[in-house]
mmCIF file of C-alpha atoms in Angstrom:
data_model
loop_
_atom_site.group_PDB
_atom_site.id
_atom_site.type_symbol
_atom_site.label_atom_id
_atom_site.label_comp_id
_atom_site.label_asym_id
_atom_site.label_seq_id
_atom_site.Cartn_x
_atom_site.Cartn_y
_atom_site.Cartn_z
ATOM 1 C CA MET V 1 14.314 6.573 -39.546
ATOM 2 C CA THR V 2 15.027 2.876 -38.986
ATOM 3 C CA VAL V 3 16.410 1.867 -35.703
ATOM 4 C CA THR V 4 18.650 -1.287 -35.860
ATOM 5 C CA THR V 5 18.835 -3.833 -33.037
ATOM 6 C CA GLN V 6 22.477 -4.771 -33.735
ATOM 7 C CA THR V 7 25.582 -2.618 -34.021
ATOM 8 C CA GLU V 8 25.848 -2.998 -37.783
ATOM 9 C CA HIS V 9 28.068 -0.130 -38.315
ATOM 10 C CA HIS V 10 30.776 -1.524 -35.829
ATOM 11 C CA PRO V 11 31.158 -5.220 -36.809
ATOM 12 C CA ALA V 12 34.048 -5.539 -34.225
ATOM 13 C CA THR V 13 31.676 -4.835 -31.422
ATOM 14 C CA PRO V 14 30.427 -7.978 -29.918
ATOM 15 C CA ALA V 15 26.621 -8.761 -30.115
ATOM 16 C CA ILE V 16 24.797 -6.407 -27.784
ATOM 17 C CA ASP V 17 22.503 -7.985 -25.208
ATOM 18 C CA GLY V 18 19.894 -5.509 -23.939
ATOM 19 C CA ARG V 19 18.901 -7.719 -20.983
ATOM 20 C CA ALA V 20 22.502 -7.647 -19.728
ATOM 21 C CA ALA V 21 22.129 -3.878 -19.144
ATOM 22 C CA TRP V 22 20.577 -4.582 -15.825
ATOM 23 C CA ARG V 23 23.544 -6.636 -14.713
ATOM 24 C CA ALA V 24 25.127 -3.365 -13.653
ATOM 25 C CA ALA V 25 22.002 -2.606 -11.531
ATOM 26 C CA ASP V 26 21.375 -3.743 -7.942
ATOM 27 C CA THR V 27 20.413 -7.337 -8.310
ATOM 28 C CA ALA V 28 20.735 -8.384 -4.672
ATOM 29 C CA THR V 29 18.063 -10.893 -3.486
ATOM 30 C CA GLY V 30 15.636 -10.175 -0.809
ATOM 31 C CA ASN V 31 14.880 -6.656 -2.032
ATOM 32 C CA GLY V 32 11.284 -7.134 -2.537
ATOM 33 C CA VAL V 33 8.485 -8.909 -4.529
ATOM 34 C CA LEU V 34 9.703 -7.204 -7.847
ATOM 35 C CA THR V 35 13.412 -8.429 -7.537
ATOM 36 C CA GLY V 36 14.537 -9.286 -11.043
ATOM 37 C CA VAL V 37 11.997 -7.146 -12.816
ATOM 38 C CA ARG V 38 13.764 -4.841 -15.304
ATOM 39 C CA VAL V 39 12.361 -1.294 -15.595
ATOM 40 C CA LEU V 40 13.509 1.340 -18.182
ATOM 41 C CA ASP V 41 12.567 4.896 -16.857
ATOM 42 C CA LEU V 42 12.504 7.235 -19.813
ATOM 43 C CA SER V 43 10.507 9.783 -17.728
ATOM 44 C CA ARG V 44 11.273 13.097 -16.221
ATOM 45 C CA VAL V 45 9.871 15.584 -13.634
ATOM 46 C CA LEU V 46 7.386 13.802 -11.228
ATOM 47 C CA ALA V 47 4.705 11.281 -12.182
ATOM 48 C CA GLY V 48 6.931 9.004 -14.278
ATOM 49 C CA PRO V 49 10.040 9.099 -11.971
ATOM 50 C CA TYR V 50 7.871 8.494 -8.835
ATOM 51 C CA THR V 51 6.187 5.427 -10.659
ATOM 52 C CA ALA V 52 9.600 3.935 -11.310
ATOM 53 C CA GLN V 53 10.932 4.741 -7.801
ATOM 54 C CA ILE V 54 7.945 2.885 -6.168
ATOM 55 C CA LEU V 55 8.812 -0.072 -8.312
ATOM 56 C CA ALA V 56 12.451 0.249 -7.325
ATOM 57 C CA ASP V 57 11.416 0.312 -3.592
ATOM 58 C CA HIS V 58 10.018 -3.196 -3.937
ATOM 59 C CA GLY V 59 12.952 -4.633 -5.714
ATOM 60 C CA ALA V 60 12.720 -3.830 -9.482
ATOM 61 C CA GLU V 61 16.109 -2.937 -11.139
ATOM 62 C CA VAL V 62 15.468 0.484 -12.604
ATOM 63 C CA ILE V 63 17.621 2.170 -15.271
ATOM 64 C CA LYS V 64 16.766 5.836 -15.719
ATOM 65 C CA VAL V 65 17.759 7.486 -19.018
ATOM 66 C CA GLU V 66 18.276 11.255 -18.972
ATOM 67 C CA ALA V 67 19.125 13.681 -21.644
ATOM 68 C CA PRO V 68 22.592 15.201 -21.457
ATOM 69 C CA THR V 69 20.936 18.216 -19.950
ATOM 70 C CA GLY V 70 19.430 16.243 -17.251
ATOM 71 C CA ASP V 71 15.976 16.031 -15.728
ATOM 72 C CA GLU V 72 15.057 19.650 -15.208
ATOM 73 C CA THR V 73 14.015 18.903 -11.711
ATOM 74 C CA ARG V 74 17.806 18.538 -10.890
ATOM 75 C CA GLY V 75 17.752 22.251 -10.982
ATOM 76 C CA TRP V 76 14.539 22.743 -8.982
ATOM 77 C CA GLY V 77 16.232 24.163 -5.820
ATOM 78 C CA PRO V 78 17.506 25.312 -3.414
ATOM 79 C CA PRO V 79 18.137 23.083 -1.471
ATOM 80 C CA PHE V 80 20.701 21.370 -3.512
ATOM 81 C CA LEU V 81 22.449 17.976 -2.566
ATOM 82 C CA GLU V 82 25.748 16.570 -3.718
ATOM 83 C CA SER V 83 27.600 19.857 -3.963
ATOM 84 C CA GLY V 84 24.945 21.263 -6.305
ATOM 85 C CA ALA V 85 24.762 18.174 -8.521
ATOM 86 C CA SER V 86 21.047 17.905 -8.041
ATOM 87 C CA SER V 87 18.150 19.261 -6.001
ATOM 88 C CA ALA V 88 16.355 17.766 -3.075
ATOM 89 C CA TYR V 89 13.348 17.633 -5.299
ATOM 90 C CA TYR V 90 15.083 15.523 -7.805
ATOM 91 C CA ALA V 91 16.645 13.242 -5.201
ATOM 92 C CA SER V 92 13.353 12.449 -3.534
ATOM 93 C CA LEU V 93 11.863 10.934 -6.810
ATOM 94 C CA ASN V 94 14.931 9.062 -8.076
ATOM 95 C CA HIS V 95 16.518 6.961 -5.414
ATOM 96 C CA SER V 96 17.509 3.296 -5.914
ATOM 97 C CA LYS V 97 17.974 3.774 -9.649
ATOM 98 C CA ASP V 98 20.994 3.387 -12.054
ATOM 99 C CA ASN V 99 21.399 6.394 -14.221
ATOM 100 C CA ILE V 100 22.663 6.730 -17.733
ATOM 101 C CA SER V 101 22.870 9.768 -20.021
ATOM 102 C CA LEU V 102 21.966 9.492 -23.759
ATOM 103 C CA ASP V 103 21.290 12.061 -26.457
ATOM 104 C CA LEU V 104 18.325 10.424 -28.035
ATOM 105 C CA ARG V 105 18.280 13.003 -30.755
ATOM 106 C CA THR V 106 21.134 11.063 -32.366
ATOM 107 C CA ASP V 107 21.095 7.774 -34.255
ATOM 108 C CA ALA V 108 23.818 6.381 -31.918
ATOM 109 C CA GLY V 109 21.686 7.346 -28.896
ATOM 110 C CA ARG V 110 18.595 5.743 -30.273
ATOM 111 C CA GLU V 111 20.605 2.585 -31.218
ATOM 112 C CA ILE V 112 21.510 2.273 -27.599
ATOM 113 C CA LEU V 113 17.874 2.878 -26.511
ATOM 114 C CA ALA V 114 16.758 0.109 -28.919
ATOM 115 C CA HIS V 115 18.944 -2.430 -27.059
ATOM 116 C CA LEU V 116 17.629 -1.115 -23.674
ATOM 117 C CA LEU V 117 14.106 -1.509 -24.949
ATOM 118 C CA ALA V 118 14.813 -5.081 -26.017
ATOM 119 C CA GLY V 119 15.909 -6.042 -22.445
ATOM 120 C CA ALA V 120 13.238 -4.218 -20.425
ATOM 121 C CA ASP V 121 10.177 -5.913 -18.834
ATOM 122 C CA ILE V 122 8.480 -2.510 -18.200
ATOM 123 C CA VAL V 123 8.951 0.759 -19.908
ATOM 124 C CA ILE V 124 7.869 4.106 -18.411
ATOM 125 C CA GLU V 125 7.701 7.288 -20.510
ATOM 126 C CA ASN V 126 6.151 10.683 -20.385
ATOM 127 C CA PHE V 127 7.496 12.336 -23.509
ATOM 128 C CA LYS V 128 5.428 14.754 -25.543
ATOM 129 C CA ALA V 129 2.761 12.636 -27.457
ATOM 130 C CA GLY V 130 4.306 11.331 -30.684
ATOM 131 C CA THR V 131 8.003 11.548 -29.610
ATOM 132 C CA MET V 132 8.706 7.863 -29.392
ATOM 133 C CA ALA V 133 6.860 7.236 -32.728
ATOM 134 C CA ARG V 134 9.022 9.927 -34.325
ATOM 135 C CA TRP V 135 12.113 8.126 -33.067
ATOM 136 C CA GLY V 136 10.792 4.754 -34.516
ATOM 137 C CA PHE V 137 9.590 3.311 -31.217
ATOM 138 C CA ASP V 138 5.853 3.657 -31.386
ATOM 139 C CA TYR V 139 4.422 1.210 -28.941
ATOM 140 C CA GLU V 140 1.218 0.047 -30.938
ATOM 141 C CA SER V 141 2.947 -0.415 -34.393
ATOM 142 C CA VAL V 142 6.445 -1.207 -33.425
ATOM 143 C CA LEU V 143 7.311 -2.253 -29.848
ATOM 144 C CA SER V 144 4.240 -4.314 -29.161
ATOM 145 C CA GLU V 145 5.195 -6.481 -32.146
ATOM 146 C CA ARG V 146 8.894 -6.486 -31.533
ATOM 147 C CA HIS V 147 8.554 -7.169 -27.744
ATOM 148 C CA PRO V 148 5.124 -8.670 -27.192
ATOM 149 C CA ALA V 149 5.679 -9.285 -23.427
ATOM 150 C CA MET V 150 6.598 -5.598 -22.786
ATOM 151 C CA ILE V 151 4.483 -3.605 -20.504
ATOM 152 C CA TYR V 152 4.518 -0.074 -21.673
ATOM 153 C CA CYS V 153 3.367 2.732 -19.402
ATOM 154 C CA ARG V 154 2.710 6.049 -21.122
ATOM 155 C CA ILE V 155 1.928 9.037 -18.926
ATOM 156 C CA THR V 156 0.583 12.188 -20.577
ATOM 157 C CA GLY V 157 -1.379 15.323 -19.572
ATOM 158 C CA PHE V 158 -4.670 14.754 -21.510
ATOM 159 C CA GLY V 159 -4.065 11.647 -23.540
ATOM 160 C CA VAL V 160 -2.883 11.340 -27.220
ATOM 161 C CA ASP V 161 -6.172 11.749 -28.940
ATOM 162 C CA GLY V 162 -9.496 13.596 -28.431
ATOM 163 C CA PRO V 163 -10.076 17.355 -28.556
ATOM 164 C CA MET V 164 -7.102 18.026 -26.231
ATOM 165 C CA GLY V 165 -4.986 14.995 -27.051
ATOM 166 C CA GLY V 166 -1.313 15.806 -27.182
ATOM 167 C CA LEU V 167 -1.395 18.910 -25.141
ATOM 168 C CA PRO V 168 1.236 19.149 -22.370
ATOM 169 C CA GLY V 169 0.102 18.635 -18.838
ATOM 170 C CA TYR V 170 1.272 20.207 -15.615
ATOM 171 C CA ASP V 171 0.115 19.499 -12.128
ATOM 172 C CA ALA V 172 -1.286 22.953 -11.338
ATOM 173 C CA VAL V 173 -2.811 23.252 -14.795
ATOM 174 C CA LEU V 174 -4.768 19.992 -14.229
ATOM 175 C CA GLN V 175 -5.769 20.971 -10.699
ATOM 176 C CA SER V 176 -7.288 24.107 -12.411
ATOM 177 C CA PHE V 177 -8.750 22.374 -15.480
ATOM 178 C CA GLY V 178 -10.091 19.365 -13.507
ATOM 179 C CA GLY V 179 -12.025 21.319 -10.957
ATOM 180 C CA LEU V 180 -9.831 20.540 -7.941
ATOM 181 C CA MET V 181 -8.682 24.131 -7.466
ATOM 182 C CA SER V 182 -12.289 25.378 -7.528
ATOM 183 C CA VAL V 183 -13.086 23.559 -4.339
ATOM 184 C CA ASN V 184 -9.784 24.322 -2.467
ATOM 185 C CA GLY V 185 -9.425 27.499 -0.474
ATOM 186 C CA TYR V 186 -11.754 29.723 1.520
ATOM 187 C CA PRO V 187 -15.169 30.968 0.248
ATOM 188 C CA ASP V 188 -14.073 34.631 0.126
ATOM 189 C CA GLY V 189 -10.627 33.875 -1.126
ATOM 190 C CA ASN V 190 -9.071 32.782 -4.470
ATOM 191 C CA PRO V 191 -9.085 29.199 -5.683
ATOM 192 C CA LEU V 192 -5.956 27.497 -4.296
ATOM 193 C CA ARG V 193 -3.488 24.951 -5.678
ATOM 194 C CA VAL V 194 -3.201 21.996 -3.269
ATOM 195 C CA GLY V 195 0.083 22.371 -1.501
ATOM 196 C CA VAL V 196 1.502 19.203 -2.929
ATOM 197 C CA PRO V 197 1.730 18.068 -6.592
ATOM 198 C CA ILE V 198 -1.296 15.853 -5.846
ATOM 199 C CA VAL V 199 -2.244 15.200 -9.476
ATOM 200 C CA ASP V 200 1.207 13.867 -10.334
ATOM 201 C CA ILE V 201 1.405 11.822 -7.198
ATOM 202 C CA VAL V 202 -2.077 10.188 -7.878
ATOM 203 C CA ALA V 203 -1.036 9.539 -11.482
ATOM 204 C CA ALA V 204 2.152 7.717 -10.279
ATOM 205 C CA ASN V 205 0.159 5.606 -7.985
ATOM 206 C CA MET V 206 -2.497 4.909 -10.604
ATOM 207 C CA ALA V 207 0.518 4.039 -13.010
ATOM 208 C CA VAL V 208 1.879 1.568 -10.450
ATOM 209 C CA SER V 209 -1.461 -0.138 -10.029
ATOM 210 C CA GLY V 210 -1.858 -0.294 -13.811
ATOM 211 C CA ILE V 211 1.560 -1.968 -14.181
ATOM 212 C CA LEU V 212 0.934 -4.494 -11.456
ATOM 213 C CA LEU V 213 -2.567 -5.316 -12.964
ATOM 214 C CA ALA V 214 -0.704 -5.759 -16.416
ATOM 215 C CA MET V 215 1.878 -8.080 -14.824
ATOM 216 C CA LEU V 216 -0.834 -10.169 -13.227
ATOM 217 C CA GLU V 217 -2.571 -10.465 -16.576
ATOM 218 C CA ARG V 218 0.761 -11.195 -18.428
ATOM 219 C CA GLY V 219 1.207 -14.101 -16.116
ATOM 220 C CA ARG V 220 -1.820 -15.664 -17.560
ATOM 221 C CA SER V 221 -1.501 -14.662 -21.228
ATOM 222 C CA GLY V 222 2.183 -14.128 -21.643
ATOM 223 C CA GLN V 223 1.359 -10.815 -23.345
ATOM 224 C CA GLY V 224 2.303 -7.322 -22.277
ATOM 225 C CA GLN V 225 0.058 -4.293 -22.999
ATOM 226 C CA LEU V 226 -0.233 -0.377 -22.892
ATOM 227 C CA ILE V 227 -0.835 1.302 -19.689
ATOM 228 C CA ASP V 228 -2.494 4.621 -20.614
ATOM 229 C CA ILE V 229 -2.299 7.145 -17.690
ATOM 230 C CA THR V 230 -3.225 10.757 -17.959
ATOM 231 C CA LEU V 231 -3.150 13.563 -15.435
ATOM 232 C CA LEU V 232 -6.689 14.385 -16.559
ATOM 233 C CA ASP V 233 -7.949 10.998 -15.504
ATOM 234 C CA SER V 234 -5.992 11.330 -12.248
ATOM 235 C CA VAL V 235 -7.663 14.661 -11.090
ATOM 236 C CA ILE V 236 -11.177 13.627 -12.095
ATOM 237 C CA SER V 237 -10.751 10.382 -10.108
ATOM 238 C CA ILE V 238 -10.139 12.272 -6.822
ATOM 239 C CA LEU V 239 -13.064 14.843 -6.973
ATOM 240 C CA HIS V 240 -14.875 12.867 -4.230
ATOM 241 C CA PRO V 241 -17.346 13.958 -2.753
ATOM 242 C CA HIS V 242 -17.853 16.978 -4.840
ATOM 243 C CA ALA V 243 -18.507 15.169 -8.124
ATOM 244 C CA ALA V 244 -20.925 12.762 -6.516
ATOM 245 C CA ASN V 245 -22.662 15.724 -4.765
ATOM 246 C CA TRP V 246 -23.056 17.628 -7.952
ATOM 247 C CA MET V 247 -24.277 14.540 -9.940
ATOM 248 C CA ALA V 248 -26.861 13.868 -7.195
ATOM 249 C CA GLY V 249 -28.007 17.263 -6.299
ATOM 250 C CA GLY V 250 -27.080 19.465 -9.216
ATOM 251 C CA LYS V 251 -25.585 22.110 -6.941
ATOM 252 C CA VAL V 252 -22.100 23.239 -8.030
ATOM 253 C CA PRO V 253 -19.534 22.530 -5.223
ATOM 254 C CA GLN V 254 -17.920 25.615 -3.549
ATOM 255 C CA ARG V 255 -14.865 26.263 -1.594
ATOM 256 C CA THR V 256 -15.269 25.626 2.150
ATOM 257 C CA GLY V 257 -11.882 26.305 3.561
ATOM 258 C CA ASP V 258 -10.778 23.961 6.235
ATOM 259 C CA PHE V 259 -14.207 22.454 6.880
ATOM 260 C CA HIS V 260 -15.872 19.615 5.297
ATOM 261 C CA PRO V 261 -18.620 20.281 2.674
ATOM 262 C CA THR V 262 -20.983 17.634 4.241
ATOM 263 C CA VAL V 263 -19.804 16.840 7.841
ATOM 264 C CA ALA V 264 -19.642 19.019 10.966
ATOM 265 C CA PRO V 265 -17.493 19.488 13.011
ATOM 266 C CA TYR V 266 -14.729 18.567 10.772
ATOM 267 C CA GLN V 267 -12.215 21.362 10.613
ATOM 268 C CA VAL V 268 -9.291 23.316 12.255
ATOM 269 C CA PHE V 269 -9.793 25.178 15.505
ATOM 270 C CA ARG V 270 -7.315 27.388 17.421
ATOM 271 C CA ALA V 271 -6.019 25.824 20.527
ATOM 272 C CA ALA V 272 -4.102 27.752 23.244
ATOM 273 C CA ASP V 273 -0.715 27.094 21.430
ATOM 274 C CA GLY V 274 -1.580 26.621 17.736
ATOM 275 C CA ASP V 275 -3.811 25.092 15.185
ATOM 276 C CA PHE V 276 -5.717 21.837 16.036
ATOM 277 C CA PHE V 277 -7.955 19.646 13.797
ATOM 278 C CA VAL V 278 -11.079 17.941 15.029
ATOM 279 C CA SER V 279 -13.376 15.339 13.318
ATOM 280 C CA ALA V 280 -16.519 14.254 14.873
ATOM 281 C CA ALA V 281 -18.173 12.429 11.928
ATOM 282 C CA ASN V 282 -20.793 10.523 13.774
ATOM 283 C CA ASN V 283 -23.068 10.945 16.737
ATOM 284 C CA ARG V 284 -20.961 8.964 19.120
ATOM 285 C CA GLN V 285 -17.824 10.964 18.321
ATOM 286 C CA PHE V 286 -19.776 14.245 18.719
ATOM 287 C CA ARG V 287 -21.132 13.264 22.100
ATOM 288 C CA SER V 288 -17.675 12.157 23.285
ATOM 289 C CA LEU V 289 -16.271 15.501 21.984
ATOM 290 C CA THR V 290 -18.798 17.680 23.844
ATOM 291 C CA GLU V 291 -18.226 15.701 27.054
ATOM 292 C CA THR V 292 -14.460 16.003 26.818
ATOM 293 C CA LEU V 293 -14.734 19.855 26.368
ATOM 294 C CA GLY V 294 -17.189 20.088 29.307
ATOM 295 C CA LEU V 295 -20.263 20.767 27.090
ATOM 296 C CA SER V 296 -22.343 17.925 28.387
ATOM 297 C CA GLY V 297 -25.959 18.165 27.030
ATOM 298 C CA LEU V 298 -24.921 19.771 23.624
ATOM 299 C CA ALA V 299 -25.251 16.523 21.936
ATOM 300 C CA ASP V 300 -28.990 16.593 22.901
ATOM 301 C CA ASP V 301 -29.549 20.120 21.728
ATOM 302 C CA PRO V 302 -32.078 19.949 18.798
ATOM 303 C CA ARG V 303 -29.699 22.065 16.682
ATOM 304 C CA PHE V 304 -27.001 19.398 16.868
ATOM 305 C CA VAL V 305 -28.577 16.091 17.233
ATOM 306 C CA SER V 306 -27.611 14.672 13.860
ATOM 307 C CA ASN V 307 -24.950 15.531 11.312
ATOM 308 C CA GLY V 308 -27.448 17.338 9.133
ATOM 309 C CA ASP V 309 -28.614 19.368 12.074
ATOM 310 C CA ARG V 310 -24.915 20.146 13.023
ATOM 311 C CA TYR V 311 -24.189 21.218 9.438
ATOM 312 C CA ALA V 312 -27.313 23.467 9.319
ATOM 313 C CA HIS V 313 -26.125 25.281 12.457
ATOM 314 C CA ARG V 314 -22.430 24.972 11.761
ATOM 315 C CA GLU V 315 -21.518 28.603 12.605
ATOM 316 C CA GLU V 316 -23.216 28.367 15.990
ATOM 317 C CA LEU V 317 -21.592 25.041 16.721
ATOM 318 C CA VAL V 318 -18.102 26.179 15.670
ATOM 319 C CA ALA V 319 -18.438 29.186 18.059
ATOM 320 C CA LEU V 320 -19.300 27.087 21.013
ATOM 321 C CA LEU V 321 -16.668 24.431 20.413
ATOM 322 C CA GLY V 322 -14.044 27.131 19.445
ATOM 323 C CA GLU V 323 -14.336 28.902 22.705
ATOM 324 C CA ARG V 324 -13.670 25.684 24.786
ATOM 325 C CA ILE V 325 -10.853 24.350 22.552
ATOM 326 C CA ALA V 326 -8.909 27.575 22.761
ATOM 327 C CA ARG V 327 -8.533 26.790 26.598
ATOM 328 C CA TYR V 328 -6.416 23.666 25.808
ATOM 329 C CA SER V 329 -2.852 23.095 24.617
ATOM 330 C CA ARG V 330 -2.615 20.950 21.472
ATOM 331 C CA GLU V 331 -0.811 18.075 23.327
ATOM 332 C CA ASP V 332 -3.180 18.026 26.186
ATOM 333 C CA LEU V 333 -6.354 18.120 23.972
ATOM 334 C CA GLY V 334 -5.041 15.610 21.648
ATOM 335 C CA ARG V 335 -4.381 13.177 24.548
ATOM 336 C CA ARG V 336 -7.861 13.773 25.906
ATOM 337 C CA LEU V 337 -9.592 13.290 22.612
ATOM 338 C CA GLU V 338 -7.518 10.219 21.798
ATOM 339 C CA GLU V 339 -8.625 8.614 25.008
ATOM 340 C CA ALA V 340 -12.294 9.588 24.282
ATOM 341 C CA GLY V 341 -12.162 7.919 20.740
ATOM 342 C CA VAL V 342 -12.490 11.300 18.866
ATOM 343 C CA PRO V 343 -10.287 11.600 15.721
ATOM 344 C CA ALA V 344 -8.116 14.801 16.180
ATOM 345 C CA SER V 345 -4.619 16.022 15.835
ATOM 346 C CA PRO V 346 -2.434 19.089 16.111
ATOM 347 C CA VAL V 347 -1.745 20.711 12.772
ATOM 348 C CA HIS V 348 1.936 19.636 12.479
ATOM 349 C CA THR V 349 4.511 21.313 10.353
ATOM 350 C CA VAL V 350 6.419 19.113 8.038
ATOM 351 C CA ASP V 351 9.333 18.808 10.432
ATOM 352 C CA GLU V 352 7.035 17.928 13.249
ATOM 353 C CA ALA V 353 5.316 15.321 11.214
ATOM 354 C CA LEU V 354 8.561 13.647 10.068
ATOM 355 C CA GLN V 355 10.106 13.627 13.434
ATOM 356 C CA SER V 356 7.073 12.278 15.262
ATOM 357 C CA ALA V 357 7.476 9.015 17.133
ATOM 358 C CA GLN V 358 5.003 7.140 15.081
ATOM 359 C CA VAL V 359 6.480 8.169 11.791
ATOM 360 C CA ARG V 360 9.847 7.043 12.899
ATOM 361 C CA HIS V 361 8.453 3.765 14.289
ATOM 362 C CA ARG V 362 6.991 3.100 10.779
ATOM 363 C CA GLY V 363 10.286 3.690 9.184
ATOM 364 C CA LEU V 364 8.880 6.570 7.056
ATOM 365 C CA PHE V 365 11.736 8.901 7.854
ATOM 366 C CA ILE V 366 15.240 7.489 7.506
ATOM 367 C CA ASP V 367 18.115 9.646 8.832
ATOM 368 C CA ASP V 368 21.315 7.807 9.001
ATOM 369 C CA ASP V 369 24.969 8.095 7.409
ATOM 370 C CA ASP V 370 23.870 6.299 4.246
ATOM 371 C CA TYR V 371 20.382 7.787 3.470
ATOM 372 C CA ARG V 372 18.230 10.806 4.618
ATOM 373 C CA GLY V 373 14.774 10.764 3.185
ATOM 374 C CA ILE V 374 11.418 9.207 3.025
ATOM 375 C CA GLY V 375 11.100 5.484 3.668
ATOM 376 C CA VAL V 376 8.940 3.034 1.875
ATOM 377 C CA PRO V 377 5.199 3.546 2.536
ATOM 378 C CA ILE V 378 4.059 0.147 1.280
ATOM 379 C CA ALA V 379 4.529 -2.609 3.915
ATOM 380 C CA LEU V 380 3.853 -6.202 2.980
ATOM 381 C CA GLY V 381 3.403 -8.851 5.726
ATOM 382 C CA ARG V 382 5.912 -11.475 4.325
ATOM 383 C CA SER V 383 7.800 -9.603 1.671
ATOM 384 C CA GLY V 384 10.493 -7.012 2.496
ATOM 385 C CA HIS V 385 11.492 -4.152 0.384
ATOM 386 C CA ARG V 386 14.608 -2.411 -0.857
ATOM 387 C CA ARG V 387 16.316 -0.050 1.510
ATOM 388 C CA PRO V 388 16.478 3.271 -0.496
ATOM 389 C CA ARG V 389 19.924 4.304 -1.763
ATOM 390 C CA PRO V 390 20.457 7.874 -2.761
ATOM 391 C CA ALA V 391 19.877 9.287 -6.203
ATOM 392 C CA VAL V 392 23.034 9.413 -8.230
ATOM 393 C CA PRO V 393 24.634 12.263 -10.400
ATOM 394 C CA LEU V 394 23.678 12.318 -14.026
ATOM 395 C CA GLY V 395 25.230 9.586 -16.156
ATOM 396 C CA SER V 396 26.917 7.885 -13.213
ATOM 397 C CA ASP V 397 26.243 4.404 -14.582
ATOM 398 C CA THR V 398 26.580 5.014 -18.300
ATOM 399 C CA THR V 399 29.886 3.156 -18.731
ATOM 400 C CA ALA V 400 28.872 0.258 -16.420
ATOM 401 C CA VAL V 401 25.622 -0.253 -18.191
ATOM 402 C CA LEU V 402 26.981 -0.183 -21.667
ATOM 403 C CA THR V 403 29.907 -2.345 -20.739
ATOM 404 C CA ALA V 404 27.448 -4.884 -19.315
ATOM 405 C CA MET V 405 25.494 -4.925 -22.461
ATOM 406 C CA GLY V 406 28.670 -5.654 -24.567
ATOM 407 C CA TYR V 407 29.859 -2.352 -25.766
ATOM 408 C CA GLY V 408 33.723 -2.353 -25.798
ATOM 409 C CA ALA V 409 35.859 0.401 -24.163
ATOM 410 C CA ASP V 410 36.871 1.835 -27.474
ATOM 411 C CA ARG V 411 33.332 2.033 -28.734
ATOM 412 C CA ILE V 412 32.191 3.671 -25.412
ATOM 413 C CA ALA V 413 35.035 6.226 -25.754
ATOM 414 C CA GLU V 414 33.998 6.953 -29.347
ATOM 415 C CA LEU V 415 30.420 7.579 -28.313
ATOM 416 C CA ARG V 416 31.567 9.738 -25.410
ATOM 417 C CA ALA V 417 33.783 11.833 -27.749
ATOM 418 C CA ALA V 418 30.805 12.230 -30.117
ATOM 419 C CA GLY V 419 28.852 13.768 -27.283
ATOM 420 C CA ILE V 420 26.189 10.897 -27.135
ATOM 421 C CA PHE V 421 26.440 10.953 -23.275
ATOM 422 C CA GLY V 422 26.728 14.747 -22.997
ATOM 423 C CA ASN V 423 29.614 17.255 -23.674
ATOM 424 C CA PRO V 424 32.745 15.220 -24.362
#
């Protein structure tokens, strides 16, 4: 299949300018260091959309392309927003983006995609391996030659080659395959999935790092390049300290529950009114902890003098500390340990964390008439960032984007009637 870059079948249509597609996007100045950078988000579910959203937070103009059926996370609820138009799950990964709907199984849909690709600085996709090549948009053999300055970020489960190349990847599957699940949970219980999609989230942050590195290099060479991100690489990269411990000592890491595999005390205790986490990772912190709890002298007990000693006698230590911690409320103990310089915190629920004074002070939870959601977690000293705007319904900006590109009203109506944007 050959994809044209001009609307050859419709000579009455003016020349299409792929770069102009982003004129319909938010082009206000002062939105961040990436203002004016054009990102084409062809991804779905989590890692890819989150990558594009991070770029949007810092000013990039992002156009998200969805199939007429929509990103499946629109249906991952309850809860649902916009009178059921999308889920909270989807909205939290797709704010500050323009959105168009295209059936890329059709020639007309791929023709529009070709123009969008021509105008993009950065492309993000997480299709099944080989999909873009099948549509005539293979990066290595087509796009890199046609658009040499393009930065192309591909996110897959296991990569596109090797013994497992091309296999689909899912967060929990990679937590299992990559060893993460084996070290999460209690020794006498089942392996547990981490309670957030951590592999996808790490992959997204690695993708952003890769894109920014490629942009830095492009500033020197003028050339774009492929950013090859896999969920497998992501999960293997976060196995610290378990991978290092195994490589150095040969012992297979085991689940340790809420306590640390090499540091004691470093775990959850039960306070008078709920769970409370304590970390005393060095001798000074341990001495301050014991003095705060009224256990003076414990730091000089031969069983607890060093971290190695404390870990070897962890059960005895936990019993002694636990009996004293249970006498305090979480708030009172937290204040006392903070004053003593001991890292500790109540185990907050999600709502408690989001509504805490410091989280609000940092702008990490926005709750007003325009937007309710997580704020921007990367703060730069001189450069601002875009204030998040809510995710939009499927295809909200299709007409505006195509019009900006140069498609006439009649042609857009014809494409709509043909189902290129979804059911006519």
